[in-house]
Tab-separated table of C-alpha atoms in Angstrom:
chain	number	residue	atom	x	y	z
A	1	MET	CA	-20.988	12.533	-30.486
A	2	ALA	CA	-21.343	8.905	-28.494
A	3	ASN	CA	-18.177	7.610	-30.713
A	4	PHE	CA	-16.011	10.524	-30.291
A	5	PRO	CA	-12.992	9.574	-27.590
A	6	VAL	CA	-13.775	10.655	-23.656
A	7	PHE	CA	-11.770	12.229	-21.295
A	8	GLN	CA	-9.423	9.665	-19.238
A	9	ASP	CA	-6.448	11.496	-18.546
A	10	LEU	CA	-5.448	15.479	-18.725
A	11	GLN	CA	-1.873	16.218	-18.140
A	12	PHE	CA	0.286	19.194	-18.078
A	13	LYS	CA	3.538	17.996	-18.626
A	14	ASP	CA	6.863	20.059	-17.811
A	15	LEU	CA	4.507	23.194	-19.124
A	16	SER	CA	5.929	26.556	-19.187
A	17	LEU	CA	4.403	29.949	-20.343
A	18	ALA	CA	5.994	33.636	-20.426
A	19	PHE	CA	5.187	36.090	-22.596
A	20	GLU	CA	7.136	38.806	-24.684
A	21	ASN	CA	8.234	40.678	-21.887
A	22	ASP	CA	9.420	38.044	-19.748
A	23	GLN	CA	6.802	37.722	-17.432
A	24	VAL	CA	6.380	33.828	-16.166
A	25	LEU	CA	3.315	32.695	-15.616
A	26	PHE	CA	3.949	28.834	-15.376
A	27	ASN	CA	7.233	27.701	-14.874
A	28	ASP	CA	8.370	23.501	-15.292
A	29	VAL	CA	4.471	22.463	-14.148
A	30	ASN	CA	3.822	18.713	-14.211
A	31	VAL	CA	0.887	17.972	-12.626
A	32	GLN	CA	-2.603	15.444	-13.231
A	33	LEU	CA	-5.589	17.444	-12.990
A	34	PRO	CA	-8.740	15.832	-11.782
A	35	LEU	CA	-11.571	14.483	-13.506
A	36	GLU	CA	-15.472	14.092	-12.183
A	37	GLU	CA	-14.756	16.979	-10.280
A	38	ILE	CA	-16.310	20.564	-10.227
A	39	ALA	CA	-12.644	22.195	-10.089
A	40	TRP	CA	-11.852	25.788	-8.631
A	41	ILE	CA	-8.699	27.519	-10.447
A	42	ARG	CA	-7.684	30.042	-7.931
A	43	GLY	CA	-5.152	32.509	-7.736
A	44	ALA	CA	-4.116	35.981	-7.545
A	45	SER	CA	-4.965	38.265	-10.387
A	46	GLY	CA	-2.106	37.895	-13.279
A	47	GLU	CA	-1.120	34.565	-12.106
A	48	GLY	CA	-2.596	33.034	-15.544
A	49	LYS	CA	-6.210	31.642	-14.506
A	50	SER	CA	-7.524	32.328	-18.096
A	51	GLN	CA	-4.122	31.232	-19.845
A	52	LEU	CA	-4.598	27.904	-18.065
A	53	LEU	CA	-7.910	26.947	-19.414
A	54	LYS	CA	-6.789	28.334	-22.832
A	55	ILE	CA	-4.280	25.578	-22.537
A	56	MET	CA	-6.610	23.513	-22.265
A	57	THR	CA	-8.596	23.974	-24.904
A	58	GLY	CA	-5.960	24.486	-27.531
A	59	LEU	CA	-6.246	28.111	-27.979
A	60	LEU	CA	-2.778	28.629	-25.962
A	61	MET	CA	0.552	27.187	-27.029
A	62	PRO	CA	2.953	27.093	-23.760
A	63	THR	CA	6.133	28.138	-24.315
A	64	ARG	CA	7.356	24.878	-23.530
A	65	GLY	CA	6.084	21.388	-22.513
A	66	ASP	CA	2.700	20.374	-23.268
A	67	PHE	CA	-0.864	20.135	-22.430
A	68	SER	CA	-2.083	16.395	-22.854
A	69	ILE	CA	-5.286	14.647	-23.123
A	70	ASN	CA	-4.773	10.646	-23.124
A	71	GLY	CA	-1.712	10.603	-23.190
A	72	GLN	CA	-1.313	12.857	-26.446
A	73	GLY	CA	-0.217	16.233	-26.450
A	74	VAL	CA	-2.292	18.917	-27.875
A	75	GLY	CA	0.858	20.852	-29.223
A	76	GLN	CA	1.589	17.670	-31.100
A	77	MET	CA	-1.773	17.198	-32.545
A	78	SER	CA	-3.540	18.323	-35.435
A	79	PHE	CA	-6.494	20.462	-36.056
A	80	SER	CA	-8.863	17.365	-37.456
A	81	GLU	CA	-6.636	15.193	-34.309
A	82	MET	CA	-8.226	17.598	-31.818
A	83	LEU	CA	-11.440	18.607	-33.419
A	84	PRO	CA	-13.252	15.640	-31.757
A	85	TYR	CA	-12.224	16.791	-28.044
A	86	ARG	CA	-12.963	20.547	-28.652
A	87	LEU	CA	-16.355	19.022	-29.829
A	88	LYS	CA	-16.563	17.896	-26.692
A	89	MET	CA	-15.791	20.802	-24.825
A	90	GLY	CA	-17.557	24.085	-23.434
A	91	TYR	CA	-16.413	26.890	-22.822
A	92	SER	CA	-16.938	30.046	-21.934
A	93	PHE	CA	-14.082	33.464	-21.959
A	94	ASP	CA	-15.469	36.893	-20.785
A	95	TYR	CA	-17.650	38.720	-22.826
A	96	GLY	CA	-16.059	37.400	-26.115
A	97	GLY	CA	-16.688	35.086	-28.742
A	98	LEU	CA	-20.624	37.009	-29.917
A	99	LEU	CA	-20.821	38.188	-33.538
A	100	ALA	CA	-21.846	41.931	-33.142
A	101	ASN	CA	-23.930	41.364	-36.905
A	102	ARG	CA	-25.680	38.078	-35.195
A	103	THR	CA	-28.608	38.128	-33.266
A	104	ILE	CA	-28.209	36.382	-30.030
A	105	HIS	CA	-30.056	33.446	-30.940
A	106	GLN	CA	-27.713	32.826	-34.244
A	107	ASN	CA	-24.801	33.099	-31.858
A	108	LEU	CA	-26.039	30.764	-30.120
A	109	SER	CA	-26.562	28.139	-32.590
A	110	LEU	CA	-24.330	29.064	-35.307
A	111	PRO	CA	-21.356	26.939	-33.592
A	112	LEU	CA	-23.935	23.894	-33.487
A	113	MET	CA	-25.154	24.381	-37.204
A	114	TYR	CA	-21.673	24.841	-38.925
A	115	HIS	CA	-20.475	21.704	-37.164
A	116	LYS	CA	-23.612	19.942	-37.873
A	117	ILE	CA	-23.679	18.310	-34.160
A	118	PHE	CA	-27.723	18.089	-34.616
A	119	SER	CA	-30.313	18.736	-36.742
A	120	GLU	CA	-31.195	22.421	-37.384
A	121	ASP	CA	-34.992	21.462	-35.657
A	122	ASP	CA	-33.016	19.756	-32.373
A	123	VAL	CA	-30.778	22.923	-32.226
A	124	ASN	CA	-33.464	25.282	-32.434
A	125	GLN	CA	-35.318	24.147	-29.237
A	126	ARG	CA	-32.145	23.503	-27.631
A	127	VAL	CA	-31.246	26.944	-28.254
A	128	HIS	CA	-34.977	28.461	-27.161
A	129	ALA	CA	-34.592	26.126	-23.940
A	130	MET	CA	-30.925	27.493	-22.734
A	131	LEU	CA	-32.135	31.369	-23.649
A	132	GLU	CA	-35.586	30.660	-21.677
A	133	ARG	CA	-33.566	29.089	-19.055
A	134	PHE	CA	-31.272	32.348	-18.665
A	135	LEU	CA	-33.904	34.840	-19.248
A	136	LEU	CA	-32.944	35.841	-22.362
A	137	SER	CA	-35.880	35.092	-24.363
A	138	ASP	CA	-36.920	38.821	-24.822
A	139	ALA	CA	-33.238	39.288	-26.073
A	140	ALA	CA	-33.108	36.553	-28.909
A	141	ASP	CA	-34.012	38.199	-31.619
A	142	LEU	CA	-31.392	41.425	-30.363
A	143	ARG	CA	-28.101	42.185	-31.194
A	144	PRO	CA	-25.617	41.532	-28.293
A	145	SER	CA	-25.298	45.761	-29.071
A	146	GLU	CA	-28.432	45.680	-28.356
A	147	VAL	CA	-28.435	44.038	-24.783
A	148	THR	CA	-27.054	44.747	-21.573
A	149	GLY	CA	-23.676	43.792	-20.463
A	150	GLY	CA	-25.686	41.060	-18.082
A	151	SER	CA	-27.467	39.469	-20.873
A	152	ARG	CA	-24.290	39.756	-23.112
A	153	LYS	CA	-22.441	37.378	-20.961
A	154	ALA	CA	-25.661	35.343	-20.303
A	155	ALA	CA	-25.660	34.456	-23.223
A	156	CYS	CA	-21.682	33.540	-23.903
A	157	VAL	CA	-21.957	31.116	-20.452
A	158	ALA	CA	-25.030	29.626	-21.590
A	159	ARG	CA	-23.418	29.078	-24.926
A	160	ALA	CA	-20.750	26.229	-23.386
A	161	PHE	CA	-23.739	23.963	-22.583
A	162	LEU	CA	-25.689	23.783	-25.604
A	163	ALA	CA	-23.808	20.932	-27.031
A	164	ASP	CA	-24.198	18.504	-23.727
A	165	PRO	CA	-20.386	18.478	-23.640
A	166	GLU	CA	-18.539	16.160	-21.481
A	167	MET	CA	-16.128	19.222	-20.038
A	168	VAL	CA	-17.031	22.530	-19.137
A	169	LEU	CA	-14.180	25.572	-18.440
A	170	LEU	CA	-15.762	28.831	-17.540
A	171	ASP	CA	-13.590	31.801	-17.112
A	172	GLU	CA	-14.790	34.133	-13.938
A	173	PRO	CA	-18.212	33.120	-15.550
A	174	THR	CA	-20.408	35.361	-12.756
A	175	ILE	CA	-18.556	38.526	-13.812
A	176	GLY	CA	-21.029	40.569	-14.935
A	177	LEU	CA	-23.787	38.181	-14.607
A	178	ARG	CA	-26.465	38.852	-12.518
A	179	ALA	CA	-27.371	37.460	-9.159
A	180	GLU	CA	-30.299	35.460	-10.883
A	181	ALA	CA	-28.238	33.968	-13.847
A	182	GLN	CA	-25.499	33.204	-11.205
A	183	THR	CA	-28.348	30.739	-9.047
A	184	ILE	CA	-29.187	29.291	-12.716
A	185	LEU	CA	-25.868	28.789	-13.547
A	186	ALA	CA	-25.258	27.074	-10.414
A	187	ASP	CA	-27.985	24.701	-11.167
A	188	LEU	CA	-27.740	23.985	-14.817
A	189	ILE	CA	-24.033	22.286	-13.461
A	190	LEU	CA	-25.141	20.652	-10.970
A	191	GLU	CA	-28.279	19.466	-13.030
A	192	GLN	CA	-25.980	18.303	-16.186
A	193	ARG	CA	-23.399	16.273	-13.860
A	194	GLN	CA	-25.957	14.517	-12.245
A	195	ARG	CA	-28.040	13.424	-15.567
A	196	GLY	CA	-23.931	12.062	-16.317
A	197	THR	CA	-24.004	14.193	-19.242
A	198	LEU	CA	-21.168	16.966	-17.660
A	199	LYS	CA	-18.055	14.758	-16.200
A	200	HIS	CA	-15.432	17.441	-15.917
A	201	VAL	CA	-15.597	21.292	-15.217
A	202	TYR	CA	-13.017	23.776	-14.440
A	203	VAL	CA	-13.991	27.008	-13.517
A	204	ALA	CA	-11.692	30.246	-13.171
A	205	SER	CA	-13.320	32.390	-10.862
A	206	ALA	CA	-12.421	34.752	-8.038
A	207	ASN	CA	-16.229	34.710	-6.612
A	208	ASP	CA	-15.735	32.516	-3.444
A	209	ALA	CA	-19.452	32.936	-2.629
A	210	PHE	CA	-20.223	30.889	-5.908
A	211	MET	CA	-17.653	28.588	-5.859
A	212	GLU	CA	-17.351	27.674	-1.577
A	213	PRO	CA	-21.146	25.418	-2.544
A	214	LEU	CA	-20.217	24.421	-5.696
A	215	ALA	CA	-16.776	23.000	-6.053
A	216	THR	CA	-15.367	19.541	-5.279
A	217	LYS	CA	-11.683	20.168	-6.234
A	218	VAL	CA	-9.026	22.977	-5.479
A	219	ILE	CA	-6.814	23.997	-8.257
A	220	GLU	CA	-4.739	26.731	-6.810
A	221	ILE	CA	-2.138	28.683	-8.924
A	222	SER	CA	0.991	29.209	-6.385
A	223	ASN	CA	4.419	30.217	-7.126
A	224	LYS	CA	4.172	29.515	-11.139
A	225	LYS	CA	3.234	26.123	-10.171
A	226	LEU	CA	-0.731	24.407	-10.043
A	227	VAL	CA	-1.417	22.386	-6.168
A	228	CYS	CA	-4.666	20.337	-6.601
A	229	LYS	CA	-6.694	20.097	-3.378
A	230	PRO	CA	-8.417	17.269	-2.452
A	231	SER	CA	-11.280	19.282	-1.345
A	232	VAL	CA	-12.622	22.485	-0.295
A	233	GLY	CA	-12.745	21.834	2.611
A	234	VAL	CA	-9.553	23.536	3.441
A	235	VAL	CA	-10.766	27.279	1.323
A	236	ALA	CA	-12.086	28.917	4.663
A	237	PRO	CA	-9.370	28.077	6.640
A	238	LEU	CA	-7.016	29.350	4.397
A	239	ARG	CA	-8.529	32.517	3.773
A	240	LYS	CA	-8.826	33.151	7.234
A	241	VAL	CA	-5.089	32.796	7.949
A	242	ALA	CA	-4.515	35.361	4.593
A	243	GLU	CA	-6.909	38.087	5.751
A	244	GLY	CA	-5.538	37.605	9.321
């Protein structure tokens, strides 16, 4: 993975997103996203936090405009052109993505084995360590339907970090996640950032208690636009005004 391109510039260019029922989530968004930060994506329910992350991973195409990586529009990339970037991303969306007919261990190892990123021994070591870290060792040989919702969510979140990604995108990672696992997640983000492997973190979350001590930047969804704020120091005053 060392020869893969790094993320040097991420931008939304004239980007709009609307659904078939004419619901508009984003309208002519032009913004350069912060890099080498833990960015907290905030917005009211239904304002497009999940869709924003899916656009960034190339899983959702905008109605108009584009999301560009290093100056190249994702909508214009072929699968082979996008793949090197995808392999440097780790992402987690809700409880989705776990195969019902595979064990938790297999669900975590399959993406790494499929892309041949690491040797089989290395994959097994990485998965074992991550399962142990997220207190999932006892669930390793069980299928998703045989474990608790909290364990399924922990597995989805843990999988995002297995390949030492340069960028991580997490959609409401704390919903359904036990308090102990939330602390483990926060520590893991900070640890990988300090190690230098994880550079760019984007978290869509309504969990203020989790994000306030963690975030270094805020991306606010407001009036179908994105506003990047320089620090989380503005968060608490904004909330007091809203509540007042």
